[in-house]
Coordinates of C-alpha atoms and ligand atoms in Angstrom, one line a residue:
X1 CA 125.4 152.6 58.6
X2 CA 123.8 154.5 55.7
X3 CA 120.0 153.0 54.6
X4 CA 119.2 153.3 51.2
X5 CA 116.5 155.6 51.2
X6 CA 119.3 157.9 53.3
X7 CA 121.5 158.0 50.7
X8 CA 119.1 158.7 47.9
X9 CA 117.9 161.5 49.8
X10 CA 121.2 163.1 50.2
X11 CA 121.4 162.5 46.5
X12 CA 118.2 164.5 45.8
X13 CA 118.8 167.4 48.6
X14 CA 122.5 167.9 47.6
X15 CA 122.6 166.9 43.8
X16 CA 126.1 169.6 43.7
X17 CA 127.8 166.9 44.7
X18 CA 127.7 164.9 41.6
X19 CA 129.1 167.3 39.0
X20 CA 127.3 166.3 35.7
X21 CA 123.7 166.0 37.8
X22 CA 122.0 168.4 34.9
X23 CA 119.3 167.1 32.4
X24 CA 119.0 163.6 31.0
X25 CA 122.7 162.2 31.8
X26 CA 122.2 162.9 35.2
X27 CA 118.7 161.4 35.0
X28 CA 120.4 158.0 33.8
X29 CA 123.2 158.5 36.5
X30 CA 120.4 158.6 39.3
X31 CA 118.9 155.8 38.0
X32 CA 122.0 154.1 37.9
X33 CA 122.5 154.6 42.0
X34 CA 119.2 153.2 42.3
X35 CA 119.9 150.0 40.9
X36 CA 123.3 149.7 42.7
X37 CA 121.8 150.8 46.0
X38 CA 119.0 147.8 45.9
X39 CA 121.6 145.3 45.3
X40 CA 123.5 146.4 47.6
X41 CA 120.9 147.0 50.3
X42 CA 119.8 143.2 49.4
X43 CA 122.6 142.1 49.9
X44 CA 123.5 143.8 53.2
X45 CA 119.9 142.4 54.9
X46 CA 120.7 139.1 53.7
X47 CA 121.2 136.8 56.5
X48 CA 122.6 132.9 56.4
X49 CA 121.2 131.1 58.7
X50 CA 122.7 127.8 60.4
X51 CA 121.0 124.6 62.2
X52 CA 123.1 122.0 63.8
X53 CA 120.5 119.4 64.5
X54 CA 122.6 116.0 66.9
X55 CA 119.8 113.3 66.3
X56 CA 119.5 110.1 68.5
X57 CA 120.4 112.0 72.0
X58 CA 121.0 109.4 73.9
X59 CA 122.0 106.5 72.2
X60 CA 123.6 103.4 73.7
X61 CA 127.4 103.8 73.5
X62 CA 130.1 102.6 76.2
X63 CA 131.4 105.7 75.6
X64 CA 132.7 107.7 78.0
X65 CA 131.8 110.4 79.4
X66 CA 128.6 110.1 78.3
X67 CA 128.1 114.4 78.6
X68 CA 126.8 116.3 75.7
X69 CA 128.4 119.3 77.3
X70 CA 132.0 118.8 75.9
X71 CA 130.3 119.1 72.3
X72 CA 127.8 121.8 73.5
X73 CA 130.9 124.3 74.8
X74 CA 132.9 123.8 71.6
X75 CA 129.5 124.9 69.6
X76 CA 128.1 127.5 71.8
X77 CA 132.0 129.3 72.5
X78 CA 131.2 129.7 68.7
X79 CA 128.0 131.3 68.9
X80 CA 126.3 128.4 67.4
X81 CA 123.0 126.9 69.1
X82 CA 122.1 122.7 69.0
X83 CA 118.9 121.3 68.1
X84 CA 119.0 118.1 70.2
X85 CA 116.6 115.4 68.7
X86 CA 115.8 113.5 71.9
X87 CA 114.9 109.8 71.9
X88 CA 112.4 110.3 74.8
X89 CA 112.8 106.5 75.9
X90 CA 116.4 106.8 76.6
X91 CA 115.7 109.6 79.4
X92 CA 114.2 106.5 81.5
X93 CA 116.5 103.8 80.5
X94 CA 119.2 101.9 82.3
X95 CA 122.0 105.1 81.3
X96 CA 120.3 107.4 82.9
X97 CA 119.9 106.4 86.0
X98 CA 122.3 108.9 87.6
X99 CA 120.1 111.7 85.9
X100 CA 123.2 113.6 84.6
X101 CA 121.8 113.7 80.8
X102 CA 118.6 114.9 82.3
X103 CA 120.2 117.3 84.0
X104 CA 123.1 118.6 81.0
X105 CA 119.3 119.0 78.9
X106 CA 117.4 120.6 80.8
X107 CA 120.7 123.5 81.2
X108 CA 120.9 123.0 77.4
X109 CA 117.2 124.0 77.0
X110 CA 117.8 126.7 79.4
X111 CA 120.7 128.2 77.7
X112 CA 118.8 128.7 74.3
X113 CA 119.3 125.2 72.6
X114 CA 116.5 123.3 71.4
X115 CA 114.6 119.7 72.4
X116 CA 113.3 117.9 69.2
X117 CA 111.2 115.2 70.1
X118 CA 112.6 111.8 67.6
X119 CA 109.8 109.5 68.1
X120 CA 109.7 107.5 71.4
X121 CA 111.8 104.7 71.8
X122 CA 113.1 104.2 67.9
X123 CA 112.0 101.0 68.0
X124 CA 109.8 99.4 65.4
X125 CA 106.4 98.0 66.4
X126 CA 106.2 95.8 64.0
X127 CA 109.0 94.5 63.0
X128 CA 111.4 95.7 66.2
X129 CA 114.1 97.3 64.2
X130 CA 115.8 100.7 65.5
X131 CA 116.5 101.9 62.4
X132 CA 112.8 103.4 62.2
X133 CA 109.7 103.7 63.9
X134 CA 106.6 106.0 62.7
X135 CA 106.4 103.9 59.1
X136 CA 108.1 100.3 58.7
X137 CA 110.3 100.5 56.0
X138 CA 111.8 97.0 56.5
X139 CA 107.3 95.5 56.0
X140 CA 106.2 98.7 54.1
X141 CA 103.6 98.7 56.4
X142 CA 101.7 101.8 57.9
X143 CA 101.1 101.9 61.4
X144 CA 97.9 102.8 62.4
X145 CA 96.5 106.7 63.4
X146 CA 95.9 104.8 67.2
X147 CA 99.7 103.3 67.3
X148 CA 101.7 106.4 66.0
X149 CA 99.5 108.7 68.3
X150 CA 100.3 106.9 71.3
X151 CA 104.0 106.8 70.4
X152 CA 103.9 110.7 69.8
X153 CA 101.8 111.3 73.2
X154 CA 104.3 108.4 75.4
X155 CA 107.5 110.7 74.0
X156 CA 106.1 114.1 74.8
X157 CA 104.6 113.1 78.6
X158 CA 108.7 111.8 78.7
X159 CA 110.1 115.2 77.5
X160 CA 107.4 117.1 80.0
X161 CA 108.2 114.8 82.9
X162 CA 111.6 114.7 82.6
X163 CA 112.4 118.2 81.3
X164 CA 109.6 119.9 81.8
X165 CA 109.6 120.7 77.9
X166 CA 106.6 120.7 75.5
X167 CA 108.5 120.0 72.0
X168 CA 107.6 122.1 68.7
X169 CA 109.8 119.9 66.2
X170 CA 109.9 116.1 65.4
X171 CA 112.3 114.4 63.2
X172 CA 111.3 110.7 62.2
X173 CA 113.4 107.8 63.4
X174 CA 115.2 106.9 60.2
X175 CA 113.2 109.5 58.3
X176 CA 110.2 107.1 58.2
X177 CA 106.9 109.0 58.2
X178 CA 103.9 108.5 56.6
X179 CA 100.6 111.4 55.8
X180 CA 99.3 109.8 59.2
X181 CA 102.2 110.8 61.1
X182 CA 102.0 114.2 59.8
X183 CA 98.4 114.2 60.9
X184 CA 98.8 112.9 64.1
X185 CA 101.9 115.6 64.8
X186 CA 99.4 118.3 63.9
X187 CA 96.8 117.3 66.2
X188 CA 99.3 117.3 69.3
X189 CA 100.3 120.6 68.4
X190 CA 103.8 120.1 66.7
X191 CA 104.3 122.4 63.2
X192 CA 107.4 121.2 62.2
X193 CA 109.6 118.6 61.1
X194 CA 112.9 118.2 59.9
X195 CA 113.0 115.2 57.5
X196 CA 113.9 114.9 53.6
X197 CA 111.9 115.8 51.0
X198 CA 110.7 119.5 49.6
X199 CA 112.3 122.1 52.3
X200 CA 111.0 125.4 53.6
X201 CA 107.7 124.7 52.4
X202 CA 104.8 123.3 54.2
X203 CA 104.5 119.5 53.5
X204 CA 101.4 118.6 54.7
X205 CA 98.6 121.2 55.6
X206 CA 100.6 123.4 58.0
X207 CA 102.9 121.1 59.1
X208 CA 106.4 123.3 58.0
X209 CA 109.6 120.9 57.0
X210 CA 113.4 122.1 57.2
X211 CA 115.4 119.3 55.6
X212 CA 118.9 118.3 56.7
X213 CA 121.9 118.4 54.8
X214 CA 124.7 116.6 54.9
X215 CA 126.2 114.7 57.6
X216 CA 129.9 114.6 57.7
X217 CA 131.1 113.2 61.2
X218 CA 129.4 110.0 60.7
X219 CA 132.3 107.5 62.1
X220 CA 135.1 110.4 61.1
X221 CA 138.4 108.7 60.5
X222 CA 141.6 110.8 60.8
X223 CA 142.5 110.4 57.4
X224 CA 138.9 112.3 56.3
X225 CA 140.0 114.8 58.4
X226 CA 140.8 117.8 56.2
X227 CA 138.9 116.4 53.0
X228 CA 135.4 116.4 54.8
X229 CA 136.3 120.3 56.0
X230 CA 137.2 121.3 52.5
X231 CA 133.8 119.1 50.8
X232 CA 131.3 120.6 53.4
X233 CA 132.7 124.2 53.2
X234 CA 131.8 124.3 49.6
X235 CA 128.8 122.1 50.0
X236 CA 127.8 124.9 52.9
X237 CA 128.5 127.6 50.3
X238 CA 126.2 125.9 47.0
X239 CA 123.4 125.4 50.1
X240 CA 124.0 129.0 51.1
X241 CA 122.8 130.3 47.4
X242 CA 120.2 127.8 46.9
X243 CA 118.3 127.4 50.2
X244 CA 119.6 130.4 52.0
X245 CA 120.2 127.7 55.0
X246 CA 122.0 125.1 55.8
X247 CA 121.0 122.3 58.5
X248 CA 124.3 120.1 59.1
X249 CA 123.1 116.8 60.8
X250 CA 125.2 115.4 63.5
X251 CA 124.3 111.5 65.4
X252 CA 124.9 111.6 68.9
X253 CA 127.9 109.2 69.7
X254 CA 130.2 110.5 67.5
X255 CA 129.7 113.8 69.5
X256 CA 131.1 112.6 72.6
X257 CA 134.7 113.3 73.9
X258 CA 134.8 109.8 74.2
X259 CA 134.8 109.1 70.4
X260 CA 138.1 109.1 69.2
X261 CA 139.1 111.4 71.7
X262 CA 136.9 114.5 70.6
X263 CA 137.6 114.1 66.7
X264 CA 134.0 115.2 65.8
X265 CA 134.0 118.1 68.4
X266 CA 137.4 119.3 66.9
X267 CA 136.1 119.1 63.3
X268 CA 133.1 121.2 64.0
X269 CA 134.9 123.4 65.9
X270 CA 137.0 124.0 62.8
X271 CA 134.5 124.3 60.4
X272 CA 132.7 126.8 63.1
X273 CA 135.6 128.9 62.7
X274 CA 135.8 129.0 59.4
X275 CA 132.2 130.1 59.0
X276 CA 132.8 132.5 60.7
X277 CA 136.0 133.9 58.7
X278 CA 133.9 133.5 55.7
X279 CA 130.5 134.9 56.6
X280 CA 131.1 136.9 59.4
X281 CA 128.1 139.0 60.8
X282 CA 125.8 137.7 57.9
X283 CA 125.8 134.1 59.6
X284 CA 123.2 133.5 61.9
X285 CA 123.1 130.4 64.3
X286 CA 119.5 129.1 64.8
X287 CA 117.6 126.8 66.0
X288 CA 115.2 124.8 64.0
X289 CA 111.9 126.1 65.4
X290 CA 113.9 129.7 65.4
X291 CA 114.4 128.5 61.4
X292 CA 110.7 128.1 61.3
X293 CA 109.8 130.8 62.9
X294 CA 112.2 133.3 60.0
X295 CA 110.9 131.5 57.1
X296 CA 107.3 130.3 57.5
X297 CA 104.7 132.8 56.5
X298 CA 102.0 131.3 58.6
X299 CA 103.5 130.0 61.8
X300 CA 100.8 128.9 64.3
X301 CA 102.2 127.4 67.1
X302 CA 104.2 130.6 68.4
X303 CA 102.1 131.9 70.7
X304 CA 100.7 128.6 72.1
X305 CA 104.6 127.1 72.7
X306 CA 105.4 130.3 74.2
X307 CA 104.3 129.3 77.8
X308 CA 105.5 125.8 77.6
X309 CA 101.8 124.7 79.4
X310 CA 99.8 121.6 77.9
X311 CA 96.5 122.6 76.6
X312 CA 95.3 119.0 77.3
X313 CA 96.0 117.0 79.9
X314 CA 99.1 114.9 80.2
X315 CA 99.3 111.7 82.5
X316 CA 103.3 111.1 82.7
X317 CA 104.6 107.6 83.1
X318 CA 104.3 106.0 86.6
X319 CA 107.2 105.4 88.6
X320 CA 108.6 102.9 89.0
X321 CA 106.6 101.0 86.8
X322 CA 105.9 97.5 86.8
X323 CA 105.9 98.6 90.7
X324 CA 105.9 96.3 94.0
X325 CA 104.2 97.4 96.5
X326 CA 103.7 101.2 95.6
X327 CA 103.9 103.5 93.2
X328 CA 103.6 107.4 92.0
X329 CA 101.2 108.3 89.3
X330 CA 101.9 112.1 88.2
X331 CA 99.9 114.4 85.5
X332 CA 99.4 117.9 84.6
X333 CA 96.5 120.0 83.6
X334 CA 96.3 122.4 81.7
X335 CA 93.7 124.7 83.7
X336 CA 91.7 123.9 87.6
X337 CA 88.3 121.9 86.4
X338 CA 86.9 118.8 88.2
X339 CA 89.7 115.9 88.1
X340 CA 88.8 111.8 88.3
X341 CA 91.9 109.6 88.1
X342 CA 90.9 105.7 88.0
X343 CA 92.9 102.3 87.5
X344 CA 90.9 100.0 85.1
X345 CA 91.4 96.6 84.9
X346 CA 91.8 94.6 81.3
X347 CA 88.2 93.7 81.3
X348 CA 87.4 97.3 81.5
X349 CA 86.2 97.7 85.5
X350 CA 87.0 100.5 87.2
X351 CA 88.9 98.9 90.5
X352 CA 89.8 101.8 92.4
X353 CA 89.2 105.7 92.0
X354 CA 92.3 107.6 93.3
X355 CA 91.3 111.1 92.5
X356 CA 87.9 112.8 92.1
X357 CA 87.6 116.3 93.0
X358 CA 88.8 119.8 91.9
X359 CA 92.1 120.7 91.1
X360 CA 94.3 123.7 89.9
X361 CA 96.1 123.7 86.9
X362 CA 99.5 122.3 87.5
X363 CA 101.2 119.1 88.0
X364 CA 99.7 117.1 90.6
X365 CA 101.3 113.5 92.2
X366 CA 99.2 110.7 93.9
X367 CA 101.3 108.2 95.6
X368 CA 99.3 104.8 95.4
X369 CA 99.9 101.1 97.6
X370 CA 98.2 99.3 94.9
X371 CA 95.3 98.6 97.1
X372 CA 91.0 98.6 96.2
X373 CA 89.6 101.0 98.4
X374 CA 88.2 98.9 100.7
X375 CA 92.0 98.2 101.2
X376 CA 92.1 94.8 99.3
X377 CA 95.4 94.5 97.4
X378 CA 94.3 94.0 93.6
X379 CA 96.1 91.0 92.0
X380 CA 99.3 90.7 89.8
X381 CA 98.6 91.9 86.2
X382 CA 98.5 95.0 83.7
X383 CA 96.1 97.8 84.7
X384 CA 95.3 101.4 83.3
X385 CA 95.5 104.8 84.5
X386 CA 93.2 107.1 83.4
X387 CA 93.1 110.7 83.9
X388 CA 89.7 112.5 83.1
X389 CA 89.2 116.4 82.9
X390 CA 85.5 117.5 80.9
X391 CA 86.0 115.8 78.0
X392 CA 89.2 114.9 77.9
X393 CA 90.6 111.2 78.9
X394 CA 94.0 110.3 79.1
X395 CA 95.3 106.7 79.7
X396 CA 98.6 104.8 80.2
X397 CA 99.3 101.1 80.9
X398 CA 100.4 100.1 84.4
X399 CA 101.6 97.1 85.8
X400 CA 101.7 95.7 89.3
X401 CA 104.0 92.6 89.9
X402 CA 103.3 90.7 92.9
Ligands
ZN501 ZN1 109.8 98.0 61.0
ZN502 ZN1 117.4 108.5 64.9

């Protein structure tokens, strides 16, 4: 392909080739090039980039198969990548006791796709809904820095233990998030989010946000079919020109094959295709830290979430937990230093010291009988873990059932 500054160089060296190229008309004529060359050059650099961000991976549905793959072939035959937001809880629930969806994410994450982290269990603390979770819409009430951090820091030890994935993104449970959310995602090193609101800008110090657009696959009936293709195609288009992306928001159970036997996968696939037809090489699939990464001046995170290490330590849940007689307390730190792990009782009293020497960096496992050390087993109840490296202490709640 010819650049512009080729052509206008030709122009210059070879001006025979325009007859006419003689005193001021030509002047005007060259001038005229210029103009059309730097619209066209725009136009030709001028990428459309495209998020498909499936919230609430894994919800509760009956549905089966329960695989994200089905959905994740028809998208990725397509070119297109997935932007997974991952309710962290549901990776240690009841449904996923086989593993698979720990096992179809972790391949996802490995084939280019992306692990949002979407709060951690999408439940409420105060009032118990699962519509929400970081702010309580239902009470208007703000949770506190203390309660939101430890729901941040419980979903990302999750997303390590489980898949061995640090997460860059967060997108709030029901789009409920307050200024303290936004700090506390900032101090545990995640620089963007995907709720509503102002888009591509920063929305809080450095904290980026790429808003979704529309959903259309929300309970699809057969009827909508063809109308919902037609609507989003043009809504895709208006987003195109205005925002120069276009995030299409998908909710996990209507992705399965399950789910009216594929409808949703179908209709994506479709309007896939026809993105394709219409944009061709201009339209880039992306995920939404890739998104970011194009449009944020000032990205910071980069070079930290390239390595996919912890700079602080991380204590991952216990398992099983509550535990009879024994159970396995993991963590990972992010460089060799002098280690204590302890379990505290509720008064405060340190009532056995597990670990308390040096370590590498790593992921390190202690296997514990629930026993003092003088071997006396320590009585029913709720106890912590906690994980000290220099300054740094880490906690989480065990709890033994006799
Ligand atoms: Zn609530
Ligand atoms: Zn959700």
């Amino acid at each position: 392909m010819i650049t512009q500054h080729e052509q206008l160089t030709n122009h210059i060296i070879y001006p025979e080739t325009y007859p006419g190229f003689q005193g001021r008309t030509s002047l005007k004529y060259l001038l005229f090039l210029l103009v059309i060359f730097s619209y066209s050059s725009l136009f030709a650099i001028e990428k459309f980039y495209f998020i498909i961000r499936v919230d609430d991976i894994q919800s509760r549905t009956t549905w089966e198969p329960r695989r994200i793959i089905d959905f994740q072939e028809a998208v990725e035959s397509r070119g297109g990548k997935i932007s997974w937001a991952v309710i962290p809880h549901r990776l240690i629930e009841i449904q996923n006791t086989d593993g698979q969806l720990t096992r179809d994410l972790r391949e996802s994450v490995a084939r280019g796709h992306e692990i949002v982290l979407h709060g951690y269990n999408h439940i409420c603390p105060t009032c118990g809904q699962s519509s929400h979770e970081m702010y309580c819409s239902s009470t208007a009430t703000h949770h506190t820095y203390e309660v939101q951090a430890e729901m941040i820091r419980q979903g990302m030890d999750i997303l390590w233990d489980s898949l061995q994935v640090i997460p860059r993104s967060f997108v709030p449970p029901g789009h409920q998030a307050d200024t303290t959310t936004y700090r506390v995602l900032l101090d545990h090193d995640i620089e963007l989010i995907s709720t509503t609101g102002s888009t591509r800008d920063s929305m809080y110090h450095h904290l980026y946000n790429l808003a979704p657009h529309s959903e259309y696959t929300w309970t699809l009936s057969e009827s909508e079919y063809h109308a919902k293709l037609r609507t989003a195609l043009s809504e895709i288009e208006s987003r195109r020109q205005s925002d120069g992306y276009y995030c299409l928001l998908l909710h996990d159970p209507f992705i399965r094959q399950g789910y009216e036997n594929g409808r949703v996968i179908a209709w994506t696939a479709e309007l896939l295709d026809s993105l394709r037809t219409r944009y061709g090489r201009g339209l880039a699939f992306v995920t939404l830290s890739e998104a970011a990464e194009i449009f944020n001046p000032s990205p910071v995170n980069v070079a930290h979430a390239e390595n996919r290490i912890p700079r602080t330590p991380v204590l991952h849940p216990n398992y099983p937990n509550p535990f009879n007689p024994s159970t396995t307390l993991s963590y990972t730190i992010p460089q060799g230093g002098h280690v204590t792990l302890t379990i505290v009782d509720v008064s405060g009293k340190a009532v056995a010291r597990l670990i308390d020497t040096y370590q590498a960096a790593g992921k390190h496992s202690y296997h514990w009988d629930g026993s003092s050390p003088d071997g006396q087993p320590l009585s029913s109840g709720v106890y912590l873990s906690v994980l000290r490296q220099g300054d740094r202490t880490v906690s989480g709640k065990i709890i033994f059932l006799k």
